[in-house]
Tab-separated table of N, CA and C in Angstrom:
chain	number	residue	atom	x	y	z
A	1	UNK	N	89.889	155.753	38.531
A	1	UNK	CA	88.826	156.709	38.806
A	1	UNK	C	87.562	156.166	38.164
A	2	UNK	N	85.998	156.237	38.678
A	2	UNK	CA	84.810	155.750	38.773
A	2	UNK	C	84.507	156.734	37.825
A	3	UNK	N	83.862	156.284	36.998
A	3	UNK	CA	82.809	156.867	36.155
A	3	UNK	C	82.238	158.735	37.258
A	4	UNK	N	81.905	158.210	38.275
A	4	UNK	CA	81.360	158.909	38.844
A	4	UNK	C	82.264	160.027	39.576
A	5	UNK	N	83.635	159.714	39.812
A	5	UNK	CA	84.587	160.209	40.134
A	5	UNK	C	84.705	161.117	39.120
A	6	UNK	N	84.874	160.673	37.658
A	6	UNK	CA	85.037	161.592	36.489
A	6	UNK	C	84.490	162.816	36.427
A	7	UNK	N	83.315	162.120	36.629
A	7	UNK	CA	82.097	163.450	36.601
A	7	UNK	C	81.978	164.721	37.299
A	8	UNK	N	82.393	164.127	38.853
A	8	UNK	CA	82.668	164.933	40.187
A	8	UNK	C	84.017	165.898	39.491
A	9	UNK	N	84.851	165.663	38.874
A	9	UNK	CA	86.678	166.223	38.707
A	9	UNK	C	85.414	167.196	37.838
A	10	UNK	N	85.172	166.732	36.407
A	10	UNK	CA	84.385	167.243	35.892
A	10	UNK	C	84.063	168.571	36.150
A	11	UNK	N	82.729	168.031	37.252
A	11	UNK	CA	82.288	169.327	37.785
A	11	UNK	C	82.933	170.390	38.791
A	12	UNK	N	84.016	169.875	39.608
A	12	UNK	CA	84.486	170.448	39.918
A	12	UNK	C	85.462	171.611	39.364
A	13	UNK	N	85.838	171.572	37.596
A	13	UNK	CA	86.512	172.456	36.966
A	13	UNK	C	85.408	172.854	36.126
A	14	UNK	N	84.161	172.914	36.260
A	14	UNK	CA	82.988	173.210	35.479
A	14	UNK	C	83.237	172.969	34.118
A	15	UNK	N	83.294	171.882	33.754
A	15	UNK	CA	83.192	171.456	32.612
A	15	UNK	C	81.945	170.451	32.242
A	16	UNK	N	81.498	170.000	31.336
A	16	UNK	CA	80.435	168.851	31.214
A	16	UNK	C	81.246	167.477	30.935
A	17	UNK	N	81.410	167.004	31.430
A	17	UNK	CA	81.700	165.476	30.850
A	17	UNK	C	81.183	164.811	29.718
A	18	UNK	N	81.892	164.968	28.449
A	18	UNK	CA	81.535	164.719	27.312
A	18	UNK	C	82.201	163.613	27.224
A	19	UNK	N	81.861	162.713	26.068
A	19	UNK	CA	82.863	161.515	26.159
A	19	UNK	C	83.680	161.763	24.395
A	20	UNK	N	84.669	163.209	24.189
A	20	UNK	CA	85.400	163.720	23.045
A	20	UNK	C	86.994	163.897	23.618
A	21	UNK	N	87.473	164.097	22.586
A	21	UNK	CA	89.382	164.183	23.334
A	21	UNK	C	89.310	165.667	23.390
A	22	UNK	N	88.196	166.991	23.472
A	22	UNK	CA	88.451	168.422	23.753
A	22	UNK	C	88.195	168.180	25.057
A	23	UNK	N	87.178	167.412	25.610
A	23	UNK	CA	86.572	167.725	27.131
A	23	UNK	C	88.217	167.070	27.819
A	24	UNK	N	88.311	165.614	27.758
A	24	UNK	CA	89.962	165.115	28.412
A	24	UNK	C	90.665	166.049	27.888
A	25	UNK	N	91.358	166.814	27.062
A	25	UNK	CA	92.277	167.709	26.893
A	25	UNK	C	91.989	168.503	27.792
A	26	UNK	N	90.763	169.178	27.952
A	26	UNK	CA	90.703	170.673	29.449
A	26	UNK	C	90.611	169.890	30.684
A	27	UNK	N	90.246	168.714	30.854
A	27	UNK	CA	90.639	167.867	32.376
A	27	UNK	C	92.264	167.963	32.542
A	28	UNK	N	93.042	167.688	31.421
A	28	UNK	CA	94.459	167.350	31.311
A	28	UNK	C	95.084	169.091	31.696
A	29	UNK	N	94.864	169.575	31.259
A	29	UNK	CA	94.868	171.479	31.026
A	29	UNK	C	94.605	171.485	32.225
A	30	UNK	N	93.963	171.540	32.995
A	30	UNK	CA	93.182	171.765	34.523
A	30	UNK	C	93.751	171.451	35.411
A	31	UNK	N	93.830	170.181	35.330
A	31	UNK	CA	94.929	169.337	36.513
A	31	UNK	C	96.701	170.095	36.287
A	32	UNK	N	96.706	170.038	35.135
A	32	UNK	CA	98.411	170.766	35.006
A	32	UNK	C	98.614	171.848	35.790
A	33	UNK	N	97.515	172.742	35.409
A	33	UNK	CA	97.423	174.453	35.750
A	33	UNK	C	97.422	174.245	37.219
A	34	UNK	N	96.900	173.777	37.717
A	34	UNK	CA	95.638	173.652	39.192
A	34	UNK	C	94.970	174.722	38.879
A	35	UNK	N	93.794	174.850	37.804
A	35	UNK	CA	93.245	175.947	37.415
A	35	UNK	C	91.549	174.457	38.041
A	36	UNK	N	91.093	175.330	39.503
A	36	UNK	CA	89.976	174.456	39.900
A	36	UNK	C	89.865	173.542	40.464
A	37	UNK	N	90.876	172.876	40.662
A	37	UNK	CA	91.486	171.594	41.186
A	37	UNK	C	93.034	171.166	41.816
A	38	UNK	N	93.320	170.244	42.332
A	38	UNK	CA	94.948	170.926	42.670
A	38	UNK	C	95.907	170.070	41.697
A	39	UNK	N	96.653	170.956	41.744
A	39	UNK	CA	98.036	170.622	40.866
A	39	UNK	C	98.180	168.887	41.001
A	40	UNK	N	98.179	168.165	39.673
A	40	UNK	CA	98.337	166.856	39.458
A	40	UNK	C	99.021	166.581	38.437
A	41	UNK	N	100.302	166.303	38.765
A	41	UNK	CA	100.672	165.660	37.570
A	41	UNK	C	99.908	164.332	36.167
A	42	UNK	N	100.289	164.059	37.529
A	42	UNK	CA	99.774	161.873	37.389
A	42	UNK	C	98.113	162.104	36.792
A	43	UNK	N	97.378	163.345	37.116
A	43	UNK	CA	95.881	162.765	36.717
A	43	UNK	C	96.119	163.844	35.430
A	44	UNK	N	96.548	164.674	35.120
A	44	UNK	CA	96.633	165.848	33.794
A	44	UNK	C	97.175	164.469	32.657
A	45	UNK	N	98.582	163.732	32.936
A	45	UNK	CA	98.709	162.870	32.353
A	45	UNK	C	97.843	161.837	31.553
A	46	UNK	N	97.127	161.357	33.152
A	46	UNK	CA	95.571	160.649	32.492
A	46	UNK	C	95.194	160.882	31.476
A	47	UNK	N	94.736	162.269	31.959
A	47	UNK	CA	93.398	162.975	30.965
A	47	UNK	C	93.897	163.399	29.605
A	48	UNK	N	95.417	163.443	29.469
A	48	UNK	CA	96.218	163.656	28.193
A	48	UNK	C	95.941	162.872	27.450
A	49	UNK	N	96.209	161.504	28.057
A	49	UNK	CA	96.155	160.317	28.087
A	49	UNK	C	94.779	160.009	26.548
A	50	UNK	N	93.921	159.559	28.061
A	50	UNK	CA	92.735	159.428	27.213
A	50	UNK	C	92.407	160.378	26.117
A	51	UNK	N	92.587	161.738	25.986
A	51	UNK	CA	92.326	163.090	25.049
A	51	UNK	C	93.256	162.529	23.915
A	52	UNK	N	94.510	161.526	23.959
A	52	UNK	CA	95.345	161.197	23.038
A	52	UNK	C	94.496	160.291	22.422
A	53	UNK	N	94.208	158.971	22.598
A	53	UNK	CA	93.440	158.306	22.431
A	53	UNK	C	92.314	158.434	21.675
A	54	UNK	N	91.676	159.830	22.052
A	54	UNK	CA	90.734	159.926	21.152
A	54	UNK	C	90.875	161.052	19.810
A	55	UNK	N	92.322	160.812	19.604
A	55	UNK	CA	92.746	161.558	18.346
A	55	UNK	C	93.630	162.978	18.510
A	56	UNK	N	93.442	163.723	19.717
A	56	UNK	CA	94.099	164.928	20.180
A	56	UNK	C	95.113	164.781	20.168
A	57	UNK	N	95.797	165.598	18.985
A	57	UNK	CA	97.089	165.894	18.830
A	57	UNK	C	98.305	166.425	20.124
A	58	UNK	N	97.329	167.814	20.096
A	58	UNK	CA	97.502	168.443	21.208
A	58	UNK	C	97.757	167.918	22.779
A	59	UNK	N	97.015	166.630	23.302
A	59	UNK	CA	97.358	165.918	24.267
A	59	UNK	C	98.190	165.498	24.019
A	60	UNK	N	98.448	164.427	23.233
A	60	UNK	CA	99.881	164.106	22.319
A	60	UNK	C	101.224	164.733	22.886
A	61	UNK	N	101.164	166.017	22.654
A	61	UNK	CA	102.088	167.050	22.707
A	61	UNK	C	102.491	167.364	24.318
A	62	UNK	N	101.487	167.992	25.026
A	62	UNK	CA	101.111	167.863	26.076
A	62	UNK	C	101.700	166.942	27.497
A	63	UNK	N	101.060	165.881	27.010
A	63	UNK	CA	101.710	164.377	27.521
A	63	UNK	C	103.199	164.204	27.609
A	64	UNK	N	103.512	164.436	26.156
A	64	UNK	CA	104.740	164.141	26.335
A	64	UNK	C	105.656	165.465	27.075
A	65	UNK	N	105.002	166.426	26.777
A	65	UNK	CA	105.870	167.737	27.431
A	65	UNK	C	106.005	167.324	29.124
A	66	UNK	N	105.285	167.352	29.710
A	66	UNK	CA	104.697	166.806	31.338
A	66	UNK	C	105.227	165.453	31.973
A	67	UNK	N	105.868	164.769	30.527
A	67	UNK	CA	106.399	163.590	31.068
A	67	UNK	C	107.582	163.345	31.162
A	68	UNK	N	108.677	164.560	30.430
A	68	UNK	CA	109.978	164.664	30.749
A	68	UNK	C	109.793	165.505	32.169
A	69	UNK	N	108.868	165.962	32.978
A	69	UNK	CA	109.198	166.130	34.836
A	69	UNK	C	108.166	165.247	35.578
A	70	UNK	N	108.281	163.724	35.153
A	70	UNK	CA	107.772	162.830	35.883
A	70	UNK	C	108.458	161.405	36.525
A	71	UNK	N	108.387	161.061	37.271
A	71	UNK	CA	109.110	160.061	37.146
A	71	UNK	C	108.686	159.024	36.521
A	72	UNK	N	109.594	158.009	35.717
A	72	UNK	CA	108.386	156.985	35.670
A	72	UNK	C	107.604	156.166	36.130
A	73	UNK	N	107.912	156.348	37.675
A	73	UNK	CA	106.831	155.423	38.556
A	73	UNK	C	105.375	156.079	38.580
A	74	UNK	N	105.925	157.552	38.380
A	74	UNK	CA	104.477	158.093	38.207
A	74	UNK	C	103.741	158.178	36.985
A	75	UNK	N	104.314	158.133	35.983
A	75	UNK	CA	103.810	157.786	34.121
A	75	UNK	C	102.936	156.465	34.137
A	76	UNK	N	103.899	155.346	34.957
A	76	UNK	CA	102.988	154.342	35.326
A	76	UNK	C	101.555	154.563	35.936
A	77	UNK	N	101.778	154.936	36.706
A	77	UNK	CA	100.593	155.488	37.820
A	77	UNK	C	99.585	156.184	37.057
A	78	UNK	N	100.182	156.787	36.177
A	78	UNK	CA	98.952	158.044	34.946
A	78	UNK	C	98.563	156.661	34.398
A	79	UNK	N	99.168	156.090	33.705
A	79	UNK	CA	98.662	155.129	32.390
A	79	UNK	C	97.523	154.149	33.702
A	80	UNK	N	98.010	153.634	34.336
A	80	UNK	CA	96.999	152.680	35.489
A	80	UNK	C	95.953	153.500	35.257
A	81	UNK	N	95.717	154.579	35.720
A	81	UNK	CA	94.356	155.124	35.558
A	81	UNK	C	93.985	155.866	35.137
A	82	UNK	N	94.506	155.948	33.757
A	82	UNK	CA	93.765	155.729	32.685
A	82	UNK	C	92.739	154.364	32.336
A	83	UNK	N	93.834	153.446	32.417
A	83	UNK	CA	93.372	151.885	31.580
A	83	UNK	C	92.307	151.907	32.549
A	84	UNK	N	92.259	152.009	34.171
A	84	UNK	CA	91.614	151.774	35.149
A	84	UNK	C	89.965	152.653	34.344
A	85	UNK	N	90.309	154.266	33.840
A	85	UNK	CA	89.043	155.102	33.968
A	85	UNK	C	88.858	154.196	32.636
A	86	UNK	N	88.876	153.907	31.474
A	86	UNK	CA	88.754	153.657	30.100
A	86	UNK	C	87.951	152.417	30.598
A	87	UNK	N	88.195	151.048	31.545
A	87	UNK	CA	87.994	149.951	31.538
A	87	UNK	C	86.041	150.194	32.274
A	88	UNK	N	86.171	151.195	33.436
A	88	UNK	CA	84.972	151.454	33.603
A	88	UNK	C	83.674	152.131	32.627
A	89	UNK	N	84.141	152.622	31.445
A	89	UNK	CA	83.283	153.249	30.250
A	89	UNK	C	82.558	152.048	29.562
């Protein structure tokens, strides 16, 4: 996902795109729920993802809860884009 893609998910769950692990924790929250957006495993993962990364426990937690009903072709698929959104920053 594009920088600009981010922004769009972003706005589409009315959030601001901050670059902190609270804003990726409510992308990760969002996508889980389909609260604004539709139900995603693979991108809530992401956004766990990155929200882990930047110290969030809570994604941490999260992540791993969401990843015992994933497969791992799709864990793969989360981590890809992640590295993919992280590499465009």
């Amino acid at each position: 996902m594009s920088t600009i893609e981010a922004k769009q998910a972003a706005e589409r769950v009315s959030m601001p795109l901050a670059d902190d692990a609270e804003t990726f924790l409510g992308l990760g929250l969002k996508y889980c729920a389909g609260q604004g957006v539709p139900l995603d495993m693979i991108e809530a993962h992401k956004w766990f993802n990155i929200a882990a990364l930047r110290g969030s426990q809570a994604a941490k937690d999260y992540r791993q809860e969401i990843s015992r009903e994933m497969t791992r072709a799709d864990i793969g698929r989360a981590q890809r884009r992640a590295r993919e959104w992280l590499a465009c920053r």
